[in-house]
Every structure is written in C-alpha cells, then in structure tokens.
GROMACS .gro file of C-alpha atoms in nm:
model
  359
    1MET     CA    1   0.003   0.003  -0.001
    2ARG     CA    2   0.131   0.351  -0.089
    3ALA     CA    3   0.230   0.556   0.213
    4ILE     CA    4   0.025   0.875   0.270
    5PHE     CA    5   0.249   1.186   0.256
    6PHE     CA    6   0.141   1.446   0.528
    7ILE     CA    7   0.221   1.805   0.431
    8THR     CA    8   0.256   2.078   0.687
    9CYS     CA    9   0.192   2.439   0.566
   10TYR     CA   10   0.285   2.758   0.747
   11PHE     CA   11   0.092   3.072   0.647
   12ILE     CA   12   0.218   3.423   0.743
   13ALA     CA   13   0.020   3.741   0.643
   14THR     CA   14   0.125   4.100   0.679
   15VAL     CA   15  -0.050   4.430   0.588
   16ALA     CA   16   0.274   4.629   0.582
   17VAL     CA   17   0.388   4.760   0.248
   18ALA     CA   18   0.732   4.609   0.157
   19GLN     CA   19   1.005   4.836   0.041
   20THR     CA   20   1.045   4.651  -0.283
   21ASP     CA   21   0.669   4.740  -0.354
   22ALA     CA   22   0.724   5.103  -0.258
   23GLN     CA   23   1.004   5.127  -0.509
   24GLU     CA   24   0.760   5.017  -0.789
   25VAL     CA   25   0.541   5.317  -0.752
   26LYS     CA   26   0.596   5.527  -1.058
   27HIS     CA   27   0.328   5.797  -1.059
   28PRO     CA   28   0.143   5.854  -0.723
   29ILE     CA   29  -0.222   5.928  -0.798
   30LYS     CA   30  -0.571   5.916  -0.641
   31CYS     CA   31  -0.830   5.660  -0.728
   32PRO     CA   32  -1.014   5.766  -1.044
   33VAL     CA   33  -1.346   5.639  -0.911
   34HIS     CA   34  -1.310   5.746  -0.546
   35TYR     CA   35  -1.103   6.060  -0.620
   36HIS     CA   36  -1.263   6.276  -0.350
   37GLU     CA   37  -1.303   6.014  -0.086
   38GLY     CA   38  -0.944   5.966   0.046
   39GLU     CA   39  -0.827   5.629   0.142
   40HIS     CA   40  -1.068   5.367   0.015
   41PHE     CA   41  -1.132   4.995  -0.019
   42CYS     CA   42  -1.150   4.990  -0.400
   43THR     CA   43  -1.297   4.658  -0.526
   44MET     CA   44  -1.108   4.489  -0.795
   45GLY     CA   45  -1.263   4.270  -1.073
   46ASN     CA   46  -0.949   4.187  -1.274
   47SER     CA   47  -0.589   4.248  -1.177
   48TYR     CA   48  -0.301   4.369  -1.402
   49ALA     CA   49  -0.168   4.091  -1.633
   50GLN     CA   50  -0.421   3.839  -1.492
   51ILE     CA   51  -0.497   3.573  -1.735
   52GLN     CA   52  -0.824   3.636  -1.931
   53THR     CA   53  -1.016   3.342  -2.094
   54TYR     CA   54  -1.324   3.485  -2.222
   55GLY     CA   55  -1.432   3.261  -2.511
   56SER     CA   56  -1.161   3.082  -2.687
   57ARG     CA   57  -0.907   3.376  -2.653
   58GLN     CA   58  -0.630   3.380  -2.387
   59TYR     CA   59  -0.450   3.697  -2.293
   60LEU     CA   60  -0.308   3.917  -2.000
   61HIS     CA   61  -0.547   4.173  -1.877
   62PRO     CA   62  -0.388   4.508  -1.989
   63GLY     CA   63  -0.500   4.719  -1.692
   64ILE     CA   64  -0.710   4.678  -1.371
   65ASP     CA   65  -1.076   4.672  -1.336
   66ILE     CA   66  -1.224   4.888  -1.046
   67LEU     CA   67  -1.580   4.762  -0.965
   68THR     CA   68  -1.854   5.007  -0.862
   69GLU     CA   69  -2.210   5.121  -0.927
   70ASP     CA   70  -2.394   5.210  -1.254
   71TYR     CA   71  -2.334   5.574  -1.369
   72THR     CA   72  -2.054   5.630  -1.125
   73PRO     CA   73  -1.852   5.935  -1.204
   74VAL     CA   74  -1.487   5.897  -1.318
   75TYR     CA   75  -1.230   6.157  -1.254
   76ASN     CA   76  -0.899   6.239  -1.422
   77VAL     CA   77  -0.607   6.168  -1.216
   78LYS     CA   78  -0.334   6.375  -1.374
   79ARG     CA   79  -0.340   6.698  -1.581
   80GLY     CA   80  -0.319   6.619  -1.952
   81ILE     CA   81  -0.441   6.643  -2.315
   82VAL     CA   82  -0.723   6.429  -2.455
   83LYS     CA   83  -0.582   6.233  -2.739
   84ALA     CA   84  -0.852   5.969  -2.788
   85ILE     CA   85  -1.227   5.915  -2.746
   86ILE     CA   86  -1.300   5.587  -2.919
   87THR     CA   87  -1.489   5.263  -2.886
   88ILE     CA   88  -1.371   4.913  -2.960
   89GLY     CA   89  -1.726   4.777  -3.019
   90SER     CA   90  -2.056   4.823  -2.833
   91ASP     CA   91  -2.186   5.126  -2.635
   92ALA     CA   92  -2.021   4.976  -2.332
   93MET     CA   93  -1.668   4.999  -2.483
   94TRP     CA   94  -1.629   5.384  -2.506
   95ARG     CA   95  -1.325   5.507  -2.361
   96ILE     CA   96  -1.105   5.825  -2.323
   97ALA     CA   97  -0.727   5.851  -2.329
   98ILE     CA   98  -0.534   6.144  -2.176
   99SER     CA   99  -0.174   6.202  -2.258
  100ASP     CA  100   0.068   6.366  -2.016
  101GLY     CA  101   0.195   6.583  -2.299
  102ILE     CA  102   0.080   6.749  -2.634
  103GLU     CA  103   0.389   6.641  -2.829
  104PRO     CA  104   0.341   6.389  -3.122
  105GLY     CA  105   0.627   6.169  -3.010
  106ALA     CA  106   0.593   5.875  -2.761
  107THR     CA  107   0.408   5.993  -2.446
  108GLU     CA  108   0.253   5.816  -2.145
  109GLY     CA  109  -0.103   5.879  -2.043
  110TYR     CA  110  -0.409   5.715  -1.880
  111LEU     CA  111  -0.698   5.521  -2.023
  112TYR     CA  112  -1.047   5.524  -1.873
  113ALA     CA  113  -1.274   5.267  -2.038
  114HIS     CA  114  -1.645   5.177  -2.025
  115LEU     CA  115  -1.777   5.536  -2.006
  116VAL     CA  116  -2.126   5.639  -2.119
  117ARG     CA  117  -2.039   5.813  -2.454
  118ASP     CA  118  -2.287   6.110  -2.412
  119SER     CA  119  -2.150   6.171  -2.054
  120ILE     CA  120  -1.800   6.244  -2.177
  121ARG     CA  121  -1.738   6.608  -2.110
  122PHE     CA  122  -1.440   6.665  -2.328
  123VAL     CA  123  -1.324   6.635  -2.692
  124VAL     CA  124  -0.994   6.543  -2.837
  125GLY     CA  125  -0.750   6.829  -2.783
  126ASP     CA  126  -0.887   6.957  -2.464
  127THR     CA  127  -0.684   7.008  -2.159
  128VAL     CA  128  -0.808   6.828  -1.851
  129GLU     CA  129  -0.698   6.902  -1.495
  130ALA     CA  130  -0.657   6.645  -1.213
  131GLY     CA  131  -0.984   6.597  -1.037
  132GLU     CA  132  -1.208   6.698  -1.321
  133GLU     CA  133  -1.501   6.469  -1.398
  134LEU     CA  134  -1.455   6.293  -1.728
  135GLY     CA  135  -1.796   6.116  -1.738
  136VAL     CA  136  -2.005   5.829  -1.591
  137LEU     CA  137  -1.964   5.447  -1.618
  138TYR     CA  138  -2.182   5.254  -1.848
  139PRO     CA  139  -2.401   4.983  -1.682
  140TRP     CA  140  -2.226   4.651  -1.741
  141PRO     CA  141  -2.435   4.433  -1.964
  142VAL     CA  142  -2.325   4.103  -1.823
  143SER     CA  143  -2.532   4.000  -1.511
  144ASN     CA  144  -2.269   3.813  -1.318
  145TYR     CA  145  -2.012   4.094  -1.330
  146SER     CA  146  -2.030   4.445  -1.210
  147THR     CA  147  -2.005   4.791  -1.372
  148HIS     CA  148  -1.642   4.879  -1.355
  149LEU     CA  149  -1.375   5.117  -1.492
  150HIS     CA  150  -1.102   4.964  -1.685
  151PHE     CA  151  -0.798   5.171  -1.600
  152SER     CA  152  -0.450   5.158  -1.727
  153ARG     CA  153  -0.124   5.348  -1.768
  154ILE     CA  154  -0.043   5.352  -2.135
  155ILE     CA  155   0.215   5.474  -2.392
  156THR     CA  156   0.199   5.545  -2.759
  157ASP     CA  157   0.290   5.817  -3.011
  158GLY     CA  158   0.098   6.062  -3.239
  159GLU     CA  159  -0.097   6.393  -3.183
  160HIS     CA  160  -0.408   6.170  -3.175
  161TRP     CA  161  -0.421   5.819  -3.054
  162ASN     CA  162  -0.606   5.532  -3.228
  163GLY     CA  163  -0.619   5.277  -2.961
  164ASN     CA  164  -0.304   5.102  -3.043
  165TRP     CA  165  -0.146   5.175  -2.717
  166ARG     CA  166   0.080   4.973  -2.481
  167PRO     CA  167   0.019   4.932  -2.101
  168THR     CA  168   0.336   5.029  -1.916
  169HIS     CA  169   0.282   4.894  -1.562
  170ASN     CA  170   0.046   4.790  -1.279
  171THR     CA  171  -0.131   5.114  -1.205
  172LEU     CA  172  -0.282   4.976  -0.886
  173LEU     CA  173   0.061   5.029  -0.724
  174ASP     CA  174   0.035   5.402  -0.797
  175ILE     CA  175  -0.306   5.467  -0.633
  176SER     CA  176  -0.204   5.615  -0.300
  177THR     CA  177  -0.561   5.600  -0.165
  178TYR     CA  178  -0.613   5.232  -0.235
  179LYS     CA  179  -0.666   5.033   0.085
  180ASP     CA  180  -0.656   4.658   0.108
  181THR     CA  181  -0.604   4.447   0.426
  182ALA     CA  182  -0.678   4.100   0.276
  183ALA     CA  183  -0.371   3.877   0.191
  184PRO     CA  184  -0.347   3.645  -0.105
  185ILE     CA  185  -0.487   3.297  -0.039
  186PHE     CA  186  -0.316   2.962  -0.135
  187ASP     CA  187  -0.545   2.680  -0.252
  188THR     CA  188  -0.459   2.306  -0.278
  189ILE     CA  189  -0.331   2.154  -0.600
  190ASN     CA  190  -0.275   1.779  -0.651
  191ASN     CA  191  -0.385   1.722  -0.292
  192ALA     CA  192  -0.098   1.936  -0.165
  193ILE     CA  193  -0.009   2.300  -0.136
  194PHE     CA  194   0.224   2.282  -0.443
  195THR     CA  195   0.287   2.030  -0.701
  196PHE     CA  196   0.565   1.913  -0.942
  197ARG     CA  197   0.508   1.810  -1.299
  198SER     CA  198   0.791   1.641  -1.487
  199GLU     CA  199   0.926   1.740  -1.830
  200PHE     CA  200   0.711   1.455  -1.978
  201GLY     CA  201   0.383   1.591  -1.829
  202HIS     CA  202   0.361   1.362  -1.536
  203TYR     CA  203   0.257   1.487  -1.179
  204LEU     CA  204   0.495   1.365  -0.919
  205SER     CA  205   0.447   1.265  -0.566
  206PRO     CA  206   0.627   1.494  -0.312
  207GLU     CA  207   0.770   1.184  -0.166
  208SER     CA  208   0.980   1.114  -0.499
  209VAL     CA  209   1.076   1.406  -0.714
  210THR     CA  210   1.343   1.386  -0.965
  211GLY     CA  211   1.467   1.520  -1.293
  212LYS     CA  212   1.350   1.839  -1.470
  213VAL     CA  213   1.030   1.953  -1.310
  214GLN     CA  214   0.793   2.252  -1.310
  215LEU     CA  215   0.690   2.388  -0.968
  216ILE     CA  216   0.325   2.486  -0.978
  217PHE     CA  217   0.099   2.663  -0.708
  218ASN     CA  218  -0.256   2.764  -0.688
  219CYS     CA  219  -0.302   3.111  -0.545
  220TYR     CA  220  -0.538   3.416  -0.576
  221ASP     CA  221  -0.605   3.742  -0.424
  222VAL     CA  222  -0.962   3.880  -0.325
  223GLY     CA  223  -0.908   4.248  -0.386
  224ASN     CA  224  -1.199   4.365  -0.158
  225THR     CA  225  -1.438   4.171  -0.370
  226ARG     CA  226  -1.604   3.831  -0.416
  227PHE     CA  227  -1.407   3.773  -0.731
  228LYS     CA  228  -1.082   3.589  -0.728
  229THR     CA  229  -0.812   3.804  -0.889
  230GLY     CA  230  -0.447   3.745  -0.984
  231ILE     CA  231  -0.163   3.816  -0.740
  232TYR     CA  232   0.080   4.093  -0.787
  233ALA     CA  233   0.409   3.894  -0.716
  234TYR     CA  234   0.571   3.591  -0.585
  235GLU     CA  235   0.911   3.483  -0.455
  236CYS     CA  236   1.014   3.126  -0.415
  237THR     CA  237   1.308   2.953  -0.235
  238ILE     CA  238   1.406   2.584  -0.215
  239ALA     CA  239   1.673   2.449   0.025
  240PRO     CA  240   1.776   2.132   0.199
  241ALA     CA  241   1.568   2.074   0.492
  242SER     CA  242   1.888   2.031   0.701
  243LYS     CA  243   2.046   2.350   0.558
  244PRO     CA  244   1.765   2.604   0.505
  245ALA     CA  245   2.008   2.889   0.460
  246ASN     CA  246   2.167   2.713   0.159
  247ALA     CA  247   1.898   2.789  -0.107
  248LEU     CA  248   1.938   2.598  -0.436
  249VAL     CA  249   1.650   2.804  -0.584
  250SER     CA  250   1.578   3.166  -0.512
  251THR     CA  251   1.363   3.349  -0.771
  252LYS     CA  252   1.093   3.606  -0.780
  253PHE     CA  253   0.841   3.752  -1.037
  254LYS     CA  254   0.612   4.055  -1.050
  255PHE     CA  255   0.315   4.120  -1.263
  256ASN     CA  256   0.422   4.475  -1.324
  257MET     CA  257   0.568   4.463  -1.687
  258ASN     CA  258   0.503   4.626  -2.009
  259LEU     CA  259   0.237   4.439  -2.217
  260ASP     CA  260   0.164   4.417  -2.582
  261ARG     CA  261  -0.016   4.695  -2.776
  262TYR     CA  262  -0.384   4.651  -2.753
  263VAL     CA  263  -0.435   4.573  -3.112
  264HIS     CA  264  -0.156   4.316  -3.142
  265ASN     CA  265  -0.107   4.052  -2.875
  266GLU     CA  266   0.123   3.801  -3.026
  267GLN     CA  267   0.388   3.823  -2.760
  268THR     CA  268   0.132   3.812  -2.479
  269ASN     CA  269  -0.049   3.509  -2.626
  270ALA     CA  270   0.295   3.328  -2.646
  271VAL     CA  271   0.388   3.385  -2.278
  272VAL     CA  272   0.045   3.295  -2.122
  273PRO     CA  273   0.134   2.921  -2.114
  274ILE     CA  274   0.474   2.997  -1.979
  275ILE     CA  275   0.353   3.199  -1.690
  276TYR     CA  276   0.045   3.001  -1.619
  277SER     CA  277  -0.029   2.619  -1.614
  278MET     CA  278  -0.249   2.550  -1.921
  279ASP     CA  279  -0.246   2.175  -1.945
  280LYS     CA  280  -0.554   1.936  -1.918
  281VAL     CA  281  -0.515   1.872  -1.550
  282TYR     CA  282  -0.457   2.217  -1.415
  283THR     CA  283  -0.579   2.474  -1.673
  284SER     CA  284  -0.568   2.839  -1.555
  285GLU     CA  285  -0.875   3.036  -1.647
  286SER     CA  286  -1.060   3.355  -1.569
  287ASP     CA  287  -1.386   3.474  -1.705
  288TYR     CA  288  -1.711   3.577  -1.566
  289VAL     CA  289  -1.777   3.255  -1.373
  290THR     CA  290  -1.475   3.034  -1.333
  291ARG     CA  291  -1.138   3.158  -1.192
  292ASN     CA  292  -0.839   2.933  -1.132
  293PHE     CA  293  -0.481   3.069  -1.130
  294PHE     CA  294  -0.210   2.793  -1.147
  295TYR     CA  295   0.121   2.973  -1.162
  296LYS     CA  296   0.452   2.820  -1.288
  297VAL     CA  297   0.750   2.931  -1.077
  298LEU     CA  298   0.992   3.090  -1.321
  299GLN     CA  299   1.360   3.058  -1.294
  300ASN     CA  300   1.521   3.348  -1.465
  301GLY     CA  301   1.440   3.613  -1.214
  302THR     CA  302   1.321   3.865  -1.469
  303TRP     CA  303   1.033   4.109  -1.431
  304THR     CA  304   0.926   4.115  -1.801
  305PRO     CA  305   0.768   3.816  -1.970
  306PHE     CA  306   0.891   3.877  -2.313
  307SER     CA  307   1.246   3.762  -2.229
  308ILE     CA  308   1.133   3.420  -2.089
  309ASN     CA  309   1.075   3.085  -2.248
  310TYR     CA  310   0.985   2.733  -2.162
  311ALA     CA  311   1.315   2.653  -2.027
  312ASP     CA  312   1.275   2.905  -1.752
  313THR     CA  313   0.972   2.704  -1.626
  314TYR     CA  314   1.190   2.402  -1.533
  315ILE     CA  315   1.388   2.326  -1.219
  316ASP     CA  316   1.662   2.072  -1.301
  317MET     CA  317   1.693   1.848  -0.988
  318GLU     CA  318   1.870   1.567  -1.181
  319SER     CA  319   2.199   1.647  -1.011
  320TRP     CA  320   2.054   1.727  -0.664
  321GLU     CA  321   2.154   1.492  -0.387
  322GLU     CA  322   1.876   1.256  -0.259
  323GLY     CA  323   1.705   1.372   0.074
  324ASN     CA  324   1.449   1.602   0.218
  325TYR     CA  325   1.391   1.958   0.093
  326THR     CA  326   1.182   2.260   0.180
  327VAL     CA  327   1.006   2.483  -0.070
  328THR     CA  328   0.865   2.824   0.042
  329ILE     CA  329   0.656   3.049  -0.172
  330THR     CA  330   0.552   3.391  -0.069
  331ALA     CA  331   0.252   3.567  -0.263
  332PHE     CA  332   0.192   3.937  -0.267
  333ASP     CA  333  -0.079   4.173  -0.359
  334ALA     CA  334  -0.060   4.526  -0.477
  335GLY     CA  335  -0.176   4.652  -0.133
  336GLY     CA  336   0.137   4.515   0.038
  337ASN     CA  337  -0.014   4.202   0.191
  338SER     CA  338   0.153   3.872   0.172
  339THR     CA  339   0.117   3.506   0.254
  340SER     CA  340   0.375   3.245   0.270
  341ALA     CA  341   0.320   2.862   0.243
  342THR     CA  342   0.599   2.600   0.310
  343MET     CA  343   0.600   2.247   0.187
  344PRO     CA  344   0.855   1.959   0.244
  345PHE     CA  345   0.935   1.723  -0.032
  346THR     CA  346   1.191   1.440  -0.109
  347VAL     CA  347   1.436   1.420  -0.397
  348SER     CA  348   1.477   1.062  -0.494
  349HIS     CA  349   1.641   0.915  -0.806
  350PRO     CA  350   1.515   0.553  -0.831
  351LYS     CA  351   1.741   0.449  -1.115
  352LYS     CA  352   2.050   0.622  -0.988
  353ASN     CA  353   2.263   0.574  -0.675
  354LYS     CA  354   2.335   0.923  -0.559
  355LYS     CA  355   2.499   1.045  -0.247
  356SER     CA  356   2.241   1.157   0.027
  357ILE     CA  357   2.252   1.507   0.162
  358THR     CA  358   2.252   1.343   0.506
  359ASP     CA  359   2.566   1.135   0.443
   0.00000   0.00000   0.00000
C-alpha cells in the first residue's frame, strides 16, 4: 500500500507595504473612481496581467478593473491632453485616453474605459485638470459581473491616438488612496499546497521528485471583492531541509511589466502558457464565472515576460542529492499584503545511486 504523505504548511500574512513594492510606485495618483474620498477599499474585478479566457481567447489583462455602481462618475488623475475618445465595439466600450503631453512623439497617459459616450465632457485636444470629472460609467451588460472602470497607464505616439497603445505597468501600485487588508490565499493543488510536473507531463508525488520539473502553485487574491483576482508578485526559495540557509533556488516574479499593444497580442499570447499552467489537468482560466490561477515558478528572475521561454519554467533536480528539501513560496498583492506557504518534499532518483545530503 502506498504511504500517505503528510504536508505541513505555514501561513504568514502582513499588511505592511514592503520596500520593494514602494519602489515600484511610478506616478502617485488618487483613485479615479473614489477621487474625492481619500483612502478607500477599492474593489477589484481583474488585476493587472491576470490571465483572461473569455471565449476561446487567452491573454493578459492590460489594466485593472475597479468595480463600482452604474453611472458612477470617473475623475481624471493627472493633468493632460485628450488624445482619444473611441470605442472598440458596443456602447459599453467607449473610452477616453489622456496624454501627459501634447507632443506627437511617444508619451504616456491614462486610459479610462467603459464610459457612457454622451456623458464624456471633453473632446480630443482639450486640456483636463486632475480631479475633473470625465464622465460616468456604463451599466455593465453582463449580469454576473459588475459595472467597472477599466484603468491603465499607457504609452504610444501621435498627436491623436487610435487605440494601439501599450500598457506600461501595474497602475494599482500608484493609487495612493487604495486600501486593502486581505492577503493572498493559497489553495490546494494535486492534494498538496504545491505540485511538481515532470518534463514529460507527469505529476510527481512529493515523496519522490526527480529530473527536470515545473513547480506549480494555486493562489489568488480577493481585492476587496467576491471575485478571485491574480496576485501581484511571488518569491520562491528551495533549500535542503537540514540546511535552510543554503537555497538552491531563489527566484521572484512581479506582474508589473510592459504588455503588448492593445491591437496586437502575439507576444502576450505566447507567454500565457509559460507564466500559467494550461495543461488538461490544471488549466488556468478567468472569466465571468470560473477563476483558477495555476502559476508556474519561473527561474530567470526577470520582471518582464518577453525575455522568458519554456526553459525558464523548469528546475533541474537531476544532479541534486537525494534527501529532504523545503520549498517556500510567498505571494504578494498590490496592497502590500503577503502570505507564505511552506511544503517539504523528497528528492529521490530511483534509477540512480546518488549520495544523500544526510551522508
């Protein structure tokens, strides 16, 4: 009879903003929905670079969704020039883009989407001051999702913008009035807190891990809402159980990267199955009903997805000594909260006679 492997997990949550997160703030602003309310529990519907699987399409969410009520006023967060008022489809898709500068070269700005067209108070070329009302939000036509503002920091060029802009980073980090005290949550995967998948697609028992493996974890944030949302960042360390200071793996990843232009998503589409597990057993998905985030731990330590490839998803344990190890993953949200989970596992090479780390 196969032995049962008991897993002990340790969770630690904190609401203090870490220094590394503070360094990621690029443009301190107020919340565009609760602009005049001071510190506020903004509710998130989708986080930045969160996987999206509406229909058959897979992509990374190019902004944040702030949930609110029908016809809620939206306010400009920084003085600028209106360079676009366009729709990408239905009446619910009208948006206004405001650039930091008037010059025709590449400039950054903010995108405010899902406004009622007739409520927009400006035209292209107008100067808008911080705190001025832009318009009100269109009642979202999908019953199991809420009316929301899609908000993003973007960059493109031209005197007038046509919608082919690129998101620059996670704007939720910049909202100084954003309040969140709920830490990310780890969920089980493969009857454990983490799981290992071999390069041949087999899921391994934590009692016997060997070869090149992907380390996958199931985690989500709640963002002051009933919806599961993607996390902001994670850190991972793996070390021998007897020598916890001697980490063999130490890596981190932040969802705070430049993304593709809105019109063309070839690069983003290519990296979705690298960042997220998309096999038939653990398929990451995020739509109006189902949300599961199965993250692969990446090995190259980069903050941008466009310099990673499938090789970065593997940890080569082939040369590791047999014995007991510990993996710890810490998940962060954009509000500075974090949760850590720790799991023991055993490296065992059945077909090889390797020296044990306890010898």
